[in-house]
mmCIF file of C-alpha atoms in Angstrom:
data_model
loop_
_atom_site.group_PDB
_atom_site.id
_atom_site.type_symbol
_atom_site.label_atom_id
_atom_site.label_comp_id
_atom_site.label_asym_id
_atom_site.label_seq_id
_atom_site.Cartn_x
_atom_site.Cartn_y
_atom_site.Cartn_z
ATOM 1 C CA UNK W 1347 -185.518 -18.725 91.484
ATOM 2 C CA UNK W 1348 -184.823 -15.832 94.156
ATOM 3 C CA UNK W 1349 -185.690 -17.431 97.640
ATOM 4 C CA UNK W 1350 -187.951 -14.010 99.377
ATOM 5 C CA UNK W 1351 -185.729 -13.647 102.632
ATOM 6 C CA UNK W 1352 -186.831 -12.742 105.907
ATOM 7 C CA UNK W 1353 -183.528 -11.823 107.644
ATOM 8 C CA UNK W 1354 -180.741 -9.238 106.479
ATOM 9 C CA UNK W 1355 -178.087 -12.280 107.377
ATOM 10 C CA UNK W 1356 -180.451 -14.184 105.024
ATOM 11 C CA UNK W 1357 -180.445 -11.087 102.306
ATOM 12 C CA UNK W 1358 -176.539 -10.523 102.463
ATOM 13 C CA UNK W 1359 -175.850 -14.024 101.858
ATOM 14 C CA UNK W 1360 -178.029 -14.309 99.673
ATOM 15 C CA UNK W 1361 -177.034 -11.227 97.302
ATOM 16 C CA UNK W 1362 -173.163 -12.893 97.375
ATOM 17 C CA UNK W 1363 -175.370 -15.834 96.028
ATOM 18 C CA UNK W 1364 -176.816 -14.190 93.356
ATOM 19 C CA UNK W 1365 -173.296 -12.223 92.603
ATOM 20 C CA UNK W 1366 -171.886 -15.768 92.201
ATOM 21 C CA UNK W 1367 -174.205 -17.053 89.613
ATOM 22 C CA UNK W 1368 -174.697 -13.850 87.471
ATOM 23 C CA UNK W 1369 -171.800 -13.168 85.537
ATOM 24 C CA UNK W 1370 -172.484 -9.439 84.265
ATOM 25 C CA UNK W 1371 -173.644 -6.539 86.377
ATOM 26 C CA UNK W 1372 -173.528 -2.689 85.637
ATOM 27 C CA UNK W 1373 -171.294 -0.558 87.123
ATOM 28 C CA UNK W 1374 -170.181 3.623 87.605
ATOM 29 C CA UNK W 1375 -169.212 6.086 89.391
ATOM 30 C CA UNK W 1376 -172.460 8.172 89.849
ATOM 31 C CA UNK W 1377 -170.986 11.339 90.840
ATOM 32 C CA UNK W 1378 -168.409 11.743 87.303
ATOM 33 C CA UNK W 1379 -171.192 11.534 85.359
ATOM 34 C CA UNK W 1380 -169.729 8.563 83.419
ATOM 35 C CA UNK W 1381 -172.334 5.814 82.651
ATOM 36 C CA UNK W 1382 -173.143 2.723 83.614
ATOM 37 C CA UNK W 1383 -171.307 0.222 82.008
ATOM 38 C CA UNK W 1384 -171.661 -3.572 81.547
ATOM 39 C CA UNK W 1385 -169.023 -5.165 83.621
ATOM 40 C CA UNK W 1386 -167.952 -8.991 84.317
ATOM 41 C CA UNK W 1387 -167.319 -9.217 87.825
ATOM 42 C CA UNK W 1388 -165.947 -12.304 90.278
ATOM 43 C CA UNK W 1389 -168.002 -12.187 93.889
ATOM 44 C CA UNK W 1390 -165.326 -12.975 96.880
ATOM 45 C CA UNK W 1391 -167.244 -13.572 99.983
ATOM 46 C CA UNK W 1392 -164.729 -14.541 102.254
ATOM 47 C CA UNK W 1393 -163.253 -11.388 101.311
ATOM 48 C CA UNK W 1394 -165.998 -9.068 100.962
ATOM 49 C CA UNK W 1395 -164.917 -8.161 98.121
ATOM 50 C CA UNK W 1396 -166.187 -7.763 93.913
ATOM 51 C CA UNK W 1397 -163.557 -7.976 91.386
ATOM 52 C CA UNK W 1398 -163.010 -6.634 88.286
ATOM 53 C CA UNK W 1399 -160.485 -6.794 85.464
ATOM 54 C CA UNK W 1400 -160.848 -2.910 83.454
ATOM 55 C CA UNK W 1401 -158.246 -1.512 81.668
ATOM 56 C CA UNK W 1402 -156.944 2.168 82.657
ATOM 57 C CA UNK W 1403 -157.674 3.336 79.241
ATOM 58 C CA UNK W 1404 -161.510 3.590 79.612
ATOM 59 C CA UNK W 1405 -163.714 6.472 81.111
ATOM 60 C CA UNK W 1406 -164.314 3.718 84.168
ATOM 61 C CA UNK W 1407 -160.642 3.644 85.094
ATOM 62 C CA UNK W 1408 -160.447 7.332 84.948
ATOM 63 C CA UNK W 1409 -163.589 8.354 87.130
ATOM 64 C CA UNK W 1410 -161.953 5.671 89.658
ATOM 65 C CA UNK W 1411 -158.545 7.574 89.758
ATOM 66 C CA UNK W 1412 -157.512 6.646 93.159
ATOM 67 C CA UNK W 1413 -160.369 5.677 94.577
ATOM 68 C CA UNK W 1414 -164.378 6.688 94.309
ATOM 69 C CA UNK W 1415 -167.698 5.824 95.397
ATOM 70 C CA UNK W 1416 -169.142 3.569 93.033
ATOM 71 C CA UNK W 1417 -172.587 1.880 91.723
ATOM 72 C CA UNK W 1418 -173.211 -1.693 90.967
ATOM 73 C CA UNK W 1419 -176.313 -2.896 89.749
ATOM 74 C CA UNK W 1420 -177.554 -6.447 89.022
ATOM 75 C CA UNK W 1421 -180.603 -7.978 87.571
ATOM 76 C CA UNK W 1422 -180.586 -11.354 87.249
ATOM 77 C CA UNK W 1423 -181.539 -12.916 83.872
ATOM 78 C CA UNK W 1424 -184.369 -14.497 85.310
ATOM 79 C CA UNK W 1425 -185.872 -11.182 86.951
ATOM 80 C CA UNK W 1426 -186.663 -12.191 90.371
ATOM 81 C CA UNK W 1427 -183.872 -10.748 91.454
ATOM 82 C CA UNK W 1428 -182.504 -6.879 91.573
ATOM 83 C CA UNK W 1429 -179.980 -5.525 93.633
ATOM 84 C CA UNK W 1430 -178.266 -1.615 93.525
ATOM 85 C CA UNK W 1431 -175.262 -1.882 95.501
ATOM 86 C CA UNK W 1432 -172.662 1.177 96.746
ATOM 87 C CA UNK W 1433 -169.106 0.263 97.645
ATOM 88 C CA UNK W 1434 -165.774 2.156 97.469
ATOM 89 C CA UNK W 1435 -163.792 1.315 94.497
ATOM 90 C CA UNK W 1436 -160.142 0.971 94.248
ATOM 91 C CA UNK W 1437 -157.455 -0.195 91.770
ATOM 92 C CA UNK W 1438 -154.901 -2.722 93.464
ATOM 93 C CA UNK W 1439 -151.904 -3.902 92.451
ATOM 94 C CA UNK W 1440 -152.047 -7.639 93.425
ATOM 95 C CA UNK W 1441 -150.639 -9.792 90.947
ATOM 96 C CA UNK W 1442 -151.265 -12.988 92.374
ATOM 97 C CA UNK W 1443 -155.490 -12.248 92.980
ATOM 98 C CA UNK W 1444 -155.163 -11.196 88.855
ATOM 99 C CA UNK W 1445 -153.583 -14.517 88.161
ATOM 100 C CA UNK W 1446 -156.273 -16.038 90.078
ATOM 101 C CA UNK W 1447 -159.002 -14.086 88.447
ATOM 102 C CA UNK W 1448 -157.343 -14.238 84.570
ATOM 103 C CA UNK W 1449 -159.192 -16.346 81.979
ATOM 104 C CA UNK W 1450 -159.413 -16.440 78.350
ATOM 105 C CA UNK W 1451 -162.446 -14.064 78.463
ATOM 106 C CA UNK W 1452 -159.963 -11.505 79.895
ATOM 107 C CA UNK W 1453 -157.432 -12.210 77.497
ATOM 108 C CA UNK W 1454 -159.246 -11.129 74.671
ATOM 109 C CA UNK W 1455 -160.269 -7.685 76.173
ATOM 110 C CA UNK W 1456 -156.423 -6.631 76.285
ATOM 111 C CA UNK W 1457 -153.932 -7.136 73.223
ATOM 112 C CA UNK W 1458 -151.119 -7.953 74.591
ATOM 113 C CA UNK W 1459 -152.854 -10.626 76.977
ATOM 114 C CA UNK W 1460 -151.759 -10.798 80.617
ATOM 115 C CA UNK W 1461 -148.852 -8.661 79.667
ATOM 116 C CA UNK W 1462 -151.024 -5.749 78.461
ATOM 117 C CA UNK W 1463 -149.657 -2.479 81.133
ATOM 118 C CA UNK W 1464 -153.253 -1.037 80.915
ATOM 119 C CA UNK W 1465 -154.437 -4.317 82.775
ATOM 120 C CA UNK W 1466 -156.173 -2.567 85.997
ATOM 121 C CA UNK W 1467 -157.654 -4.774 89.166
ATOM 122 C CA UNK W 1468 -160.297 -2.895 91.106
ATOM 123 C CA UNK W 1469 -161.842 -3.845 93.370
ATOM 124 C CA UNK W 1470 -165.087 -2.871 94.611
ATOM 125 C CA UNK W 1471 -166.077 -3.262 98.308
ATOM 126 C CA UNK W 1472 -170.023 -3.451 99.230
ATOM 127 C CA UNK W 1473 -171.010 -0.876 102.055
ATOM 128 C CA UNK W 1474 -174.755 -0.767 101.503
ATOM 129 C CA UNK W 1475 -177.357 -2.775 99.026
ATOM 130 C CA UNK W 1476 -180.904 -2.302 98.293
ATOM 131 C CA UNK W 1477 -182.220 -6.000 97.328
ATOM 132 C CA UNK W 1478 -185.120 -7.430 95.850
ATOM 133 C CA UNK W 1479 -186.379 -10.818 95.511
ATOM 134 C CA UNK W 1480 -189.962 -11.706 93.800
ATOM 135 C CA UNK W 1481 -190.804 -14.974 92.373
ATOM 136 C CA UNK W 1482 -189.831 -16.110 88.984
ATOM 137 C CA UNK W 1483 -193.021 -17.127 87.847
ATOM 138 C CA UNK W 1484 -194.435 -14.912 85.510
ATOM 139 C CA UNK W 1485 -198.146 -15.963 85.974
ATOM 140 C CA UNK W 1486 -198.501 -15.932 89.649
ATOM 141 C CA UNK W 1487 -197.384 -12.507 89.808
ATOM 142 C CA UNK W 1488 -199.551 -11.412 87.107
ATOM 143 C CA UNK W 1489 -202.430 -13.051 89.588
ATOM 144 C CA UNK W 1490 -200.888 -11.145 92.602
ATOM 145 C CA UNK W 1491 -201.327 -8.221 90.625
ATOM 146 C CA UNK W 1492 -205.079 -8.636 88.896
ATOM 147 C CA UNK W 1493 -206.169 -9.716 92.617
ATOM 148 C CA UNK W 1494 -204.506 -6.284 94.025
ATOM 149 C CA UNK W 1495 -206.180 -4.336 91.783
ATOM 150 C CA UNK W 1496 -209.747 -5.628 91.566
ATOM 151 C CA UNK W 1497 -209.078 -5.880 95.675
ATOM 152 C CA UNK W 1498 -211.175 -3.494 98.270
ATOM 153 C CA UNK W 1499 -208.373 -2.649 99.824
ATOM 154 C CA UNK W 1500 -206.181 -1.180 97.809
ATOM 155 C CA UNK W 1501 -202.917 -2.228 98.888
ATOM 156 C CA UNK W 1502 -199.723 -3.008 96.711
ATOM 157 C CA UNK W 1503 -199.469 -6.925 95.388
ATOM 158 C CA UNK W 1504 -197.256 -8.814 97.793
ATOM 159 C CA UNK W 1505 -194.525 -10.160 94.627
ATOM 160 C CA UNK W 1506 -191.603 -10.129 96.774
ATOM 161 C CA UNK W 1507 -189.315 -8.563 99.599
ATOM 162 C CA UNK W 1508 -187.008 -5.426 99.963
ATOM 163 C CA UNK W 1509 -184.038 -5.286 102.124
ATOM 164 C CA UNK W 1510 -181.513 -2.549 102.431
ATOM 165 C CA UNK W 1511 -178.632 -4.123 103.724
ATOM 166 C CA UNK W 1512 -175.603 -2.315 105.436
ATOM 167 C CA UNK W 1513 -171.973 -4.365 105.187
ATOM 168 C CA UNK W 1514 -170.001 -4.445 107.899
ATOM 169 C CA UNK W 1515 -167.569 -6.602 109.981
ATOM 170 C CA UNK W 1516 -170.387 -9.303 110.875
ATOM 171 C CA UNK W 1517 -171.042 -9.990 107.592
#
């Protein structure tokens, strides 16, 4: 469950959270018109950093080129927890971060396996994120909604926070 944060400290760490435990997020280059595309990603705090292993044949490679603004968004399977993130993406040629990153699951994305020359690294780095967090349970938000609705009031059910976050060297 998505802990509602009070702090932006509290939000940025807890997005690299989140990052950590999700495995798939989407991700494009808004301004190529290329789509978002599902994307497996590895979250590196310590070096501010996402990861991901692409290969320079596909449509994601080429609206990167050498370098572009680019679009990650993640929903987490449970859906308490949303984030749209911008970063600046870049391909780098760092052989031992691949070997750190490689797996199996990579392998079988590339036919000649770690050897395949169309192997790309990019790497993304965060430079601002809109967050959510709500809570997971179905039911009580339902209730938060009814009671905002049939309330005198009339303002929006409280199901969760909203941060925008901006990265930089305190982080």
């Amino acid at each position: 469950m998505a802990k509602q944060t009070e702090t932006i400290q509290d939000a940025i760490g807890q997005l690299w959270k989140q990052l950590a435990e999700t495995r798939v997020v989407m991700l494009s280059v808004p301004e190529s018109g290329q789509h978002p595309q599902p994307m497996s990603h590895f979250a590196d705090q310590d070096g501010k950093a996402i990861w991901f292993i692409t290969s320079a044949d596909t449509d994601l490679a080429e609206a990167v080129g050498s370098g572009a603004q680019g679009q990650l968004t993640l929903a987490t399977p449970q859906q308490d927890y949303h984030a749209s993130v911008r970063g600046q993406m870049t391909f780098v040629q760092d052989e031992a971060k691949l070997d750190e990153l490689w797996s199996p699951f990579a392998a079988a994305w590339f036919k000649d396996g770690r050897e395949d020359e169309s192997i790309r690294l990019l790497k993304f780095m965060p430079q601002e994120a809109a967050v959510w967090a709500s809570e997971a349970n179905a039911v009580l938000v339902g209730l938060r909604l009814i009671r905002a609705r049939l309330s005198d009031d009339k303002s929006p059910p409280d199901v969760g926070v909203h941060h925008v976050v901006h990265f930089d060297d305190t982080v």
